[in-house]
Every structure is written in C-alpha cells, then in structure tokens.
Coordinates of N, CA and C in Angstrom, one line a residue:
X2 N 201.0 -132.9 -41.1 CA 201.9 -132.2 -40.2 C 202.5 -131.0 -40.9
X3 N 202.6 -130.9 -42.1 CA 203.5 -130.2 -43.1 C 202.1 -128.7 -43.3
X4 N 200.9 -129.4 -43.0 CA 200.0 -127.8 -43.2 C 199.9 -127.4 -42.0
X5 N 200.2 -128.1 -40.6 CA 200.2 -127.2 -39.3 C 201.4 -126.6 -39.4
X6 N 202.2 -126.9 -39.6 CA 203.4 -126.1 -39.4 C 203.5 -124.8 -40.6
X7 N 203.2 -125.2 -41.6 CA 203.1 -123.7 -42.5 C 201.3 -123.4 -42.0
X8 N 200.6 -123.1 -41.3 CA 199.8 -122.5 -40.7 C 200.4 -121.8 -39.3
X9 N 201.1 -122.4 -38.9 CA 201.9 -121.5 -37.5 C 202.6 -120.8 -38.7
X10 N 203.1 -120.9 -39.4 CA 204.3 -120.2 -39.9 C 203.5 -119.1 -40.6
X11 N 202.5 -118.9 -40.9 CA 201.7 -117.8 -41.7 C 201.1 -117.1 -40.4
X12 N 200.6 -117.5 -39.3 CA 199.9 -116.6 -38.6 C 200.6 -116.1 -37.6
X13 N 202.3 -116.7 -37.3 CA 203.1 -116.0 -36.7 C 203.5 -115.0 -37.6
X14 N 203.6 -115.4 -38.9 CA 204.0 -113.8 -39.6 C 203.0 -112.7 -40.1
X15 N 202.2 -113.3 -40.0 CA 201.2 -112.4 -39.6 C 200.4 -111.1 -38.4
X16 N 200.9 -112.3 -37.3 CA 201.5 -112.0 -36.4 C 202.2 -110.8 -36.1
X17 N 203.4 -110.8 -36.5 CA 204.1 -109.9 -36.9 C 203.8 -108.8 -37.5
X18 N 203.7 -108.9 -38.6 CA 202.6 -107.9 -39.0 C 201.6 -106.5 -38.5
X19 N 201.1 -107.5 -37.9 CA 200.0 -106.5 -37.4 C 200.5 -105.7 -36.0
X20 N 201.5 -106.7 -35.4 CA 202.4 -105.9 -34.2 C 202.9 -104.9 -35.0
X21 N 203.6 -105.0 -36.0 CA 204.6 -103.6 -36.5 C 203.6 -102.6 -37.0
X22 N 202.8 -103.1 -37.6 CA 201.6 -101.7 -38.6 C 201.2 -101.2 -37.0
X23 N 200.9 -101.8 -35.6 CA 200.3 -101.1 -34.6 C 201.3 -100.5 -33.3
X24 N 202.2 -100.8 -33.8 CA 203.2 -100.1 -32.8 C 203.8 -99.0 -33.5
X25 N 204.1 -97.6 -32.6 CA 204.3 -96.9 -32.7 C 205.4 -96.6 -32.9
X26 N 205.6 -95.4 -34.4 CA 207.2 -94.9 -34.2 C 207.6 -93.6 -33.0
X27 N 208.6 -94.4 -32.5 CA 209.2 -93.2 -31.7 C 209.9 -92.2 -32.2
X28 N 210.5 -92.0 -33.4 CA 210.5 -90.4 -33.9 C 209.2 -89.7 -34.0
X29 N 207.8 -90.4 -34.2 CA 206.6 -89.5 -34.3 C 206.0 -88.9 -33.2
X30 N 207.0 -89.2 -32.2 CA 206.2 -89.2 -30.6 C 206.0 -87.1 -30.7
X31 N 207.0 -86.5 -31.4 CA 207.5 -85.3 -31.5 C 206.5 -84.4 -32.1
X32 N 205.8 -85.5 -33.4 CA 204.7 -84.7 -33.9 C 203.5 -84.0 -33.3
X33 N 203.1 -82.8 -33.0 CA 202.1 -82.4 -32.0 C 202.0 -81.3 -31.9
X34 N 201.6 -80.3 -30.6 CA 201.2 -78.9 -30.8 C 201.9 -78.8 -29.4
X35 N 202.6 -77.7 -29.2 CA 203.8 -77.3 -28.1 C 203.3 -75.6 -28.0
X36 N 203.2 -75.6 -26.3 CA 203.1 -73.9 -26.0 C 204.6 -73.7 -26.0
X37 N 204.9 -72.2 -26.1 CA 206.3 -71.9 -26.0 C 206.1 -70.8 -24.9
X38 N 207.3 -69.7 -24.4 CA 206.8 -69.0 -23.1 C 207.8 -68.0 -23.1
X39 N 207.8 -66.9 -22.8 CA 208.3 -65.5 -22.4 C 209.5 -66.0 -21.7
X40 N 210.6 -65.5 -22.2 CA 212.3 -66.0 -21.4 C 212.1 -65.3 -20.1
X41 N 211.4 -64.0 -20.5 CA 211.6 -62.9 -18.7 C 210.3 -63.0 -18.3
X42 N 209.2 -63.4 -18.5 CA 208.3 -63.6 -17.7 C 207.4 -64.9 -17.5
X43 N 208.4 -65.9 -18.3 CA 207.2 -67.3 -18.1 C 205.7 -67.7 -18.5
X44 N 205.8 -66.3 -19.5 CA 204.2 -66.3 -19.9 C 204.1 -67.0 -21.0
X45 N 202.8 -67.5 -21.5 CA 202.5 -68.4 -22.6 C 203.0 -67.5 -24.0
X46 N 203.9 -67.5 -25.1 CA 203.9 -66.7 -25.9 C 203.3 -67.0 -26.9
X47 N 203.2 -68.0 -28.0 CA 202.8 -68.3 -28.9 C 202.7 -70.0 -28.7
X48 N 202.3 -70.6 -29.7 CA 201.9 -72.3 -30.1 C 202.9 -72.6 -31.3
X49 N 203.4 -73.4 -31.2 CA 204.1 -74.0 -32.3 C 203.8 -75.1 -32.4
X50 N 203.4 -75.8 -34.2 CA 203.2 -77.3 -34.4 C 204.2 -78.0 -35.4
X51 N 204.9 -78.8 -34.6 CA 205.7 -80.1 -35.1 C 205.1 -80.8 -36.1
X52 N 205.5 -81.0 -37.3 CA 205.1 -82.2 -38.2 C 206.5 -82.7 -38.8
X53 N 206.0 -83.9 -39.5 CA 206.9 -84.6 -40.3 C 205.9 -84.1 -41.8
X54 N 207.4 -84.0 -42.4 CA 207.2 -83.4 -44.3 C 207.2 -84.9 -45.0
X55 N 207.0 -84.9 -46.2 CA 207.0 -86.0 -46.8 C 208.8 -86.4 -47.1
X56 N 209.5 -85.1 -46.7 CA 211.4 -85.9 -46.8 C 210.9 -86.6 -45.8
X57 N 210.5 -86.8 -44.7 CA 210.6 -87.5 -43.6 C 211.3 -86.8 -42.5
X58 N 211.5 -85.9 -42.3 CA 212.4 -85.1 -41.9 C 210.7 -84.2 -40.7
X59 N 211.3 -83.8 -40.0 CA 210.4 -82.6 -39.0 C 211.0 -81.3 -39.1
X60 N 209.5 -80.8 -38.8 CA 209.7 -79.4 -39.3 C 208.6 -78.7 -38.2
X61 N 208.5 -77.5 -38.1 CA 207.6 -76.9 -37.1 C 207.2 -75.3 -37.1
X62 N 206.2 -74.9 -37.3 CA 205.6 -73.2 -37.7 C 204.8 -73.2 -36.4
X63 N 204.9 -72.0 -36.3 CA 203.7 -71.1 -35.5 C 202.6 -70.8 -35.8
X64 N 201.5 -71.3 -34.9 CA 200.2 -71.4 -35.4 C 199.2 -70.5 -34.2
X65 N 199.9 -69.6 -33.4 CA 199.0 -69.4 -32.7 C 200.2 -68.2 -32.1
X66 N 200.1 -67.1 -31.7 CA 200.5 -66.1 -30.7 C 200.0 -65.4 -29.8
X67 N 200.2 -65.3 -28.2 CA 199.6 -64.8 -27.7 C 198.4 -63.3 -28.5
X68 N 199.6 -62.7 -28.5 CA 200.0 -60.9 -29.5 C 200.1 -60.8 -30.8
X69 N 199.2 -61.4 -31.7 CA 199.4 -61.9 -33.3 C 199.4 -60.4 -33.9
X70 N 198.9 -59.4 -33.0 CA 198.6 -58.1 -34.0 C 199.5 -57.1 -33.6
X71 N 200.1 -56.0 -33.9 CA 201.4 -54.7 -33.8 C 200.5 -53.3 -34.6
X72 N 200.1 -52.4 -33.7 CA 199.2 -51.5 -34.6 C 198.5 -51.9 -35.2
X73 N 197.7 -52.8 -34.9 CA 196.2 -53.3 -35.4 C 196.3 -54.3 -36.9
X74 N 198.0 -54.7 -36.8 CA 198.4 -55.4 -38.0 C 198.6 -56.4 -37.7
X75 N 198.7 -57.7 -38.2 CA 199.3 -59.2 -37.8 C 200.6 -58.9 -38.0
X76 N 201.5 -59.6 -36.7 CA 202.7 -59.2 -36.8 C 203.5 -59.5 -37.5
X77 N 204.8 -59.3 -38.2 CA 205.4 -59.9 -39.4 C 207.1 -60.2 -38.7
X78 N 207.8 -60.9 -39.8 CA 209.2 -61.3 -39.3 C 210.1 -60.1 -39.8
X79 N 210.1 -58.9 -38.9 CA 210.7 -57.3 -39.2 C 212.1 -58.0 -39.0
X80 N 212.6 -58.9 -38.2 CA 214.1 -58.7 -38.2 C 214.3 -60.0 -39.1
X81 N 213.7 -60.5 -40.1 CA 214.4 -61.2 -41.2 C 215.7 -60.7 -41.7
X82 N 216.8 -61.3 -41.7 CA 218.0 -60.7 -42.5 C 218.1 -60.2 -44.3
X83 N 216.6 -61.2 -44.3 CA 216.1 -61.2 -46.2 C 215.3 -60.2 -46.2
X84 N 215.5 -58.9 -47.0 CA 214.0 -57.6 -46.8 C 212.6 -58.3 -47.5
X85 N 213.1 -59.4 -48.5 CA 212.0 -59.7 -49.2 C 210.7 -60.7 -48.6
X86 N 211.6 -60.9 -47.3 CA 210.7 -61.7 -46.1 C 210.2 -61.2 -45.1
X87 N 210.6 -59.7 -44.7 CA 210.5 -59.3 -43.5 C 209.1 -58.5 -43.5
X88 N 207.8 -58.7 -44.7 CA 206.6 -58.7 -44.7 C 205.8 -59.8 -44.4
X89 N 206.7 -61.2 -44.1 CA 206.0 -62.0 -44.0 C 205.4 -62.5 -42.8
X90 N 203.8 -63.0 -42.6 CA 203.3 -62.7 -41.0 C 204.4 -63.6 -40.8
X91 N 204.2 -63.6 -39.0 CA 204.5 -64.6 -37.9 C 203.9 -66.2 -38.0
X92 N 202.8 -65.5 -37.9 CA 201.7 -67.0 -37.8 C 201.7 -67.7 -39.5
X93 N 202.3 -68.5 -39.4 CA 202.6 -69.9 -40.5 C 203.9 -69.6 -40.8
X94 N 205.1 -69.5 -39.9 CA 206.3 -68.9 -40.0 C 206.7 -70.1 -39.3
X95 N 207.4 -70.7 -40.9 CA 208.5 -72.1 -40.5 C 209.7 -71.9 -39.3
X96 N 210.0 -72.3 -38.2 CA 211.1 -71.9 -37.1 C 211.8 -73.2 -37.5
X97 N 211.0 -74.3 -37.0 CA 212.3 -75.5 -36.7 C 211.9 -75.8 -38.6
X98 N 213.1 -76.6 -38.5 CA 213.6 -77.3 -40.2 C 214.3 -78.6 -40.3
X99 N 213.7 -79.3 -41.0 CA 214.6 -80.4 -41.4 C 215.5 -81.3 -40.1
X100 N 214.8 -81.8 -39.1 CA 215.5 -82.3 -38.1 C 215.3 -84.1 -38.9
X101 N 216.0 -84.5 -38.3 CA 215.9 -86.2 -38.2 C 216.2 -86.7 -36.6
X102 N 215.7 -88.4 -36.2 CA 215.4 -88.6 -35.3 C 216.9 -89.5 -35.3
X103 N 217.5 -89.4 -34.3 CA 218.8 -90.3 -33.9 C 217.6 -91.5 -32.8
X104 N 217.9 -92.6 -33.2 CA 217.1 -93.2 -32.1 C 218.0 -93.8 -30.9
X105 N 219.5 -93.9 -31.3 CA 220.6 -93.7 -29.9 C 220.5 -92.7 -29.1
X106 N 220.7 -92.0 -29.1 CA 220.1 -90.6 -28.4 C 218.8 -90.5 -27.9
X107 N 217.6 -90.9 -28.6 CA 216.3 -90.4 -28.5 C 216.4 -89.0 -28.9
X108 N 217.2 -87.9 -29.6 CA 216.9 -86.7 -29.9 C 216.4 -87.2 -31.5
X109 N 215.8 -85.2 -31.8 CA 215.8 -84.9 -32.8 C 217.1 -84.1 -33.2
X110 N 218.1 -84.6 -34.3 CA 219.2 -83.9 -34.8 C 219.2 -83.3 -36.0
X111 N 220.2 -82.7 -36.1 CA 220.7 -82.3 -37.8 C 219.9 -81.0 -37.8
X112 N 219.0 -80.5 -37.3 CA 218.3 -79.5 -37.6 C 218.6 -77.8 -37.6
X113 N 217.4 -77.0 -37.6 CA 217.5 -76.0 -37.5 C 216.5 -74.8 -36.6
X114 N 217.2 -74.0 -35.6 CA 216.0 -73.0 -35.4 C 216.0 -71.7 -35.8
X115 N 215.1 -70.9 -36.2 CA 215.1 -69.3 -36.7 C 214.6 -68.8 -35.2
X116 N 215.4 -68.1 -35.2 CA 214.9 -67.0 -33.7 C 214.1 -65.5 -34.5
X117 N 212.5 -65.4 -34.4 CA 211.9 -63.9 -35.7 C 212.5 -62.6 -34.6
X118 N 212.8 -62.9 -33.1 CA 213.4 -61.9 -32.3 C 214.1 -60.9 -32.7
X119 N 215.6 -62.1 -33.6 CA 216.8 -61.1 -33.9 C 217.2 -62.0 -35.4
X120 N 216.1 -62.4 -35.8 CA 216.4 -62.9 -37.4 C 217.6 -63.9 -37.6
X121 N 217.9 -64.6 -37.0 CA 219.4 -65.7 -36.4 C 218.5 -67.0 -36.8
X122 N 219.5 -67.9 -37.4 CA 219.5 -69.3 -37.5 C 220.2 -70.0 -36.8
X123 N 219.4 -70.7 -35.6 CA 221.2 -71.7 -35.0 C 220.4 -72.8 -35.6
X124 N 221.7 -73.5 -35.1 CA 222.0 -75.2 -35.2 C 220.9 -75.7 -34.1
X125 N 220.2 -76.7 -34.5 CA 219.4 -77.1 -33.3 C 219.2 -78.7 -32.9
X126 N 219.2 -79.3 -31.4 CA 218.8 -80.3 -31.3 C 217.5 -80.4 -30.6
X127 N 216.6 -81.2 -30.4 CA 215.5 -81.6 -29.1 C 215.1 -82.8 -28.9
X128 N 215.1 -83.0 -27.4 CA 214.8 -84.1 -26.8 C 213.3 -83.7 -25.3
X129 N 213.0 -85.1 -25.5 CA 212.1 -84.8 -24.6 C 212.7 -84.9 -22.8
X130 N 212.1 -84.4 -22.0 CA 212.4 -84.1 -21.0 C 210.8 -84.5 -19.7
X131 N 210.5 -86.0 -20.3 CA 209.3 -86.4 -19.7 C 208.5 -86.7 -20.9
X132 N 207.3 -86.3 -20.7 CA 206.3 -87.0 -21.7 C 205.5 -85.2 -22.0
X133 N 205.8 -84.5 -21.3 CA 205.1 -83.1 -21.6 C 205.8 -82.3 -22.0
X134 N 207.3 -82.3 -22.0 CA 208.3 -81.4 -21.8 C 209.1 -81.5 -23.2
X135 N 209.6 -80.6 -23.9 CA 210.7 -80.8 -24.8 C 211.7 -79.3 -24.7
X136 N 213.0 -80.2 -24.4 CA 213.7 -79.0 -24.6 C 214.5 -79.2 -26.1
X137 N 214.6 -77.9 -26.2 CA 214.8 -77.5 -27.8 C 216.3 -76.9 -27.2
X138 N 217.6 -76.8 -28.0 CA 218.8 -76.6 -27.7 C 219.3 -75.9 -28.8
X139 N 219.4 -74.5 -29.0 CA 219.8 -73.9 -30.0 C 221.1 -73.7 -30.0
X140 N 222.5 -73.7 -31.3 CA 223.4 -72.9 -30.6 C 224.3 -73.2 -32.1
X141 N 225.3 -72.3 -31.6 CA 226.7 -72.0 -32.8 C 227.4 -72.9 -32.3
X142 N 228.3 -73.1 -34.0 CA 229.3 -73.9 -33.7 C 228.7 -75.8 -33.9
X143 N 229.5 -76.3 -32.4 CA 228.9 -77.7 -32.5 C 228.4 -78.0 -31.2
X144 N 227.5 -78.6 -30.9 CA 226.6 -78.8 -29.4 C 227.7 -79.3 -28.6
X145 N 228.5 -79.4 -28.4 CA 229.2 -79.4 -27.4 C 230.5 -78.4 -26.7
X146 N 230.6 -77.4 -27.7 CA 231.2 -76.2 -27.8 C 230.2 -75.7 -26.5
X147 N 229.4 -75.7 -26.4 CA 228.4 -74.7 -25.2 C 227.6 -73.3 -25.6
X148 N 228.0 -73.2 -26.7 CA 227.7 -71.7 -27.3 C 226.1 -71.5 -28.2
X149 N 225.4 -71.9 -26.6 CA 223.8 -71.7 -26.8 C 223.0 -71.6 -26.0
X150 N 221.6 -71.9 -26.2 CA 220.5 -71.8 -25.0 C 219.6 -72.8 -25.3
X151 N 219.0 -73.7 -24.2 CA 218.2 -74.0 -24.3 C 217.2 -73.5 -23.8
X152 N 215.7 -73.9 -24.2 CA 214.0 -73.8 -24.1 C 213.8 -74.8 -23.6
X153 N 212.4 -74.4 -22.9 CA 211.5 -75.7 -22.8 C 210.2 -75.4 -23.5
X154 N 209.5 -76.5 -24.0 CA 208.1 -76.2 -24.9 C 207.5 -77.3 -24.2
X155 N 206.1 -77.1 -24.3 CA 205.2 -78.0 -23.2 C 203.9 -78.4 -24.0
X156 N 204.4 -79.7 -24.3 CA 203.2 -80.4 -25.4 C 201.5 -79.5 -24.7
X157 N 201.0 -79.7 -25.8 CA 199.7 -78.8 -25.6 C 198.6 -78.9 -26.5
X158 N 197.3 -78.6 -26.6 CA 196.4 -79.2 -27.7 C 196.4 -77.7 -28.0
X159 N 195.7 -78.3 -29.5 CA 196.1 -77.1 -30.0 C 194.7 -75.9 -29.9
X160 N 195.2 -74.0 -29.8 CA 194.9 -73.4 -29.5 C 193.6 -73.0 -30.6
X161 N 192.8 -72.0 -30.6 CA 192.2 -71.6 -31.4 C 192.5 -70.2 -31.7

C-alpha cells in the first residue's frame, strides 16, 4: 500500500512539473515584433522588437523603418539631447527600457520610452488591448496625473 501511495505521490509531482515547465509565462506574452504608425497619417512607420534581457526586465529597439535612409544616409538619432549619440543610426536604437510585468494589472510597468522625434524620455507603461494590439502610455510626472499620450503597436512578424 505504502509503494502505491508514494507512486501517486511522485507522478502527481511530476505531474506538476511538466504542467509548469509547459505553461506559459504571461509577462512573455509581450516578447515579439510590433509595427508602429504615423500619428498624422496612420501609415506603417517603423518595426520595433520587444525582448526580455537577462535582468529579466523588457526592453525593445527598432529593427526595421519604413524611411531608414535621409540623403542617401541611414537615419541617425539627430535630436539626442547627448551630441555624442546623435550619430547613432535609428535602426538598433534602444526606445523602450527596463519595464517589469505587474501581473495585477496585466501591464508592463516601471519603464521607459525615448521619443528619437524630439529626443525626450517619458515614464512608460503597456498593456495589451486584445491579443494584436498594445498600447504603450508615455507620460510626465505619474500615470495618473494625465500628462501623456498613448500609441497603439500591432503585434507583427517580423519585417525584412
């Protein structure tokens, strides 16, 4: 009696086991390849890809731009507030930083976004908004102050 019972007791924990190694984490759902889009015309602008770093933390660069070239150049980040950066391309240009997942919420928090538009860092959160959709919520201050904008980014495979 005493080896069926520690045989349920090993293949339910085993059991176990193999449920957790094959279930998915829900902070990773984030990791992937997102089109972004023109504020005044809705057009596709560039690709950005979400990863997780080895902090554990998510992070996300641009890997793709409609318009990668400016006078036959790859474009660079001209309005960096750093001059010692503002040679650096676009494309592999860290935007989002250091986010962590709140799993109350479902957001990604604590983070950061660089806007290469006007060289600005806000405060950033994102959550998904469906299974295709992520809005990203930039802003000063504290997210409930109001003093921001949201995006939408639209999961996507990635471009060539």
């Amino acid at each position: 009696m005493k080896k069926i019972v520690s045989l349920f007791a090993c293949i339910f924990m085993l059991s176990l086991l193999a449920g957790n190694a094959q279930a998915p984490n829900k902070a990773d759902k984030i990791i992937g390849f997102y089109t972004t889009f023109n504020d005044d015309t809705g057009e596709e602008s560039s690709q950005v890809q979400i990863f997780k770093a080895a902090d554990g933390k998510y992070y996300g660069k641009i890997v793709w731009l409609k318009e990668p070239n400016e006078n036959g150049k790859p474009k660079v980040d001209d309005q960096n507030p750093d001059k010692a950066l503002q040679n650096k391309p676009l494309i592999g240009l860290e935007l989002l930083k250091a986010f962590k997942y709140d799993a109350k919420s479902e957001e990604w928090v604590d983070g950061s976004i660089y806007d290469p538009d006007n060289g600005k860092t806000y405060n950033c959160y994102m959550k998904f908004d469906g299974d295709s959709k992520l809005n990203i919520r930039g802003f000063i201050g504290k997210a409930w102050m109001g003093l921001g904008r949201t995006t939408t980014w639209k999961v996507s495979e990635p471009k060539q």
